[in-house]
Coordinates of C-alpha atoms in Angstrom, one line a residue:
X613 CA 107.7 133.3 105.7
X614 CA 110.1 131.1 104.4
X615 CA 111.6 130.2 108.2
X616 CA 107.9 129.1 109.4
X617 CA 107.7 126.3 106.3
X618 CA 109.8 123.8 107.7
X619 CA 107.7 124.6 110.8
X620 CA 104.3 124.2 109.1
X621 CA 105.3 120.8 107.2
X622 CA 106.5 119.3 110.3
X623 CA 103.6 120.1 112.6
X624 CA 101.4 119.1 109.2
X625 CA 103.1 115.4 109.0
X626 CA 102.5 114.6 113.0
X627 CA 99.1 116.0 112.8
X628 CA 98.0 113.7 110.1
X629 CA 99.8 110.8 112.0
X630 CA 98.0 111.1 114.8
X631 CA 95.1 111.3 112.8
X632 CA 95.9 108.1 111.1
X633 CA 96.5 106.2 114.3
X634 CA 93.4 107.4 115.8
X635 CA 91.5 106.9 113.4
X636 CA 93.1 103.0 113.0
X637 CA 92.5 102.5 117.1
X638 CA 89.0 103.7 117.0
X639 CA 88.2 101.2 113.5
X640 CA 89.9 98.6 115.3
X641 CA 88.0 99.1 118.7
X642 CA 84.7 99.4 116.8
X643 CA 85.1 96.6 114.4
X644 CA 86.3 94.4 117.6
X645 CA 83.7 94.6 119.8
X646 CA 81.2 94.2 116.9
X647 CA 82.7 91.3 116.1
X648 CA 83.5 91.7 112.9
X649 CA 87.4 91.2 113.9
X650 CA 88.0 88.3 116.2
X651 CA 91.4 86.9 117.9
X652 CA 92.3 83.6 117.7
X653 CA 94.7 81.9 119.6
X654 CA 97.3 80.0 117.0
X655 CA 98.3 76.7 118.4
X656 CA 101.6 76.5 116.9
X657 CA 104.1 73.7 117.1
X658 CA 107.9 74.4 116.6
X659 CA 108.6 70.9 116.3
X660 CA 106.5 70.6 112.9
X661 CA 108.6 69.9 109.7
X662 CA 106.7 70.1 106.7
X663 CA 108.5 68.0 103.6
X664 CA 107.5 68.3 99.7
X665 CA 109.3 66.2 97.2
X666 CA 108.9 68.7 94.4
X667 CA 107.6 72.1 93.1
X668 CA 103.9 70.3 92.8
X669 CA 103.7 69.7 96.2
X670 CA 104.4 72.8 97.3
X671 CA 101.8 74.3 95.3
X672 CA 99.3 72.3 96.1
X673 CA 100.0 72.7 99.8
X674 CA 100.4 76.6 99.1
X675 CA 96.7 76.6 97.4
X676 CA 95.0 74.6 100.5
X677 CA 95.8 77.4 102.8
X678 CA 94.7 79.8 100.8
X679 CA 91.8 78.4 100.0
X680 CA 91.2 78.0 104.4
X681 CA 92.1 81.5 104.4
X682 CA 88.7 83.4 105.6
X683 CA 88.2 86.4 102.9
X684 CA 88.4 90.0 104.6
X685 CA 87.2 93.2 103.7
X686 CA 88.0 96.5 104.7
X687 CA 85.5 99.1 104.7

């Protein structure tokens, strides 16, 4: 019994990853066409520069986007 172990774990372990990731596709697929998860396209600009001139600034700048940050749920 004890050389089928290593055997049974292993086949356990990918079974429940497969699981897992089906399980993540199909919520995804479900909650995307439902609407309830949306893409965005992020207009980004790699030539913005972003300057604070102390530890104040930066938290106040770090509290704005969180507070623009739309809350999520997961169900």
């Amino acid at each position: 019994m004890k050389k089928y172990t290593n055997k049974i774990l292993i086949i356990t372990a990918i079974i429940l990853v497969l699981g897992m990731v089906i399980g993540y596709t199909i919520d995804f697929q479900t909650g995307y066409r439902s609407g309830r998860i949306q893409y965005k396209e992020i207009q980004k600009d790699s030539t913005q520069v972003l300057h604070f001139n102390g530890l104040d600034e930066i938290e106040a700048y770090a509290d704005s986007l969180s507070e623009n940050q739309p809350e999520t749920s997961h169900q």
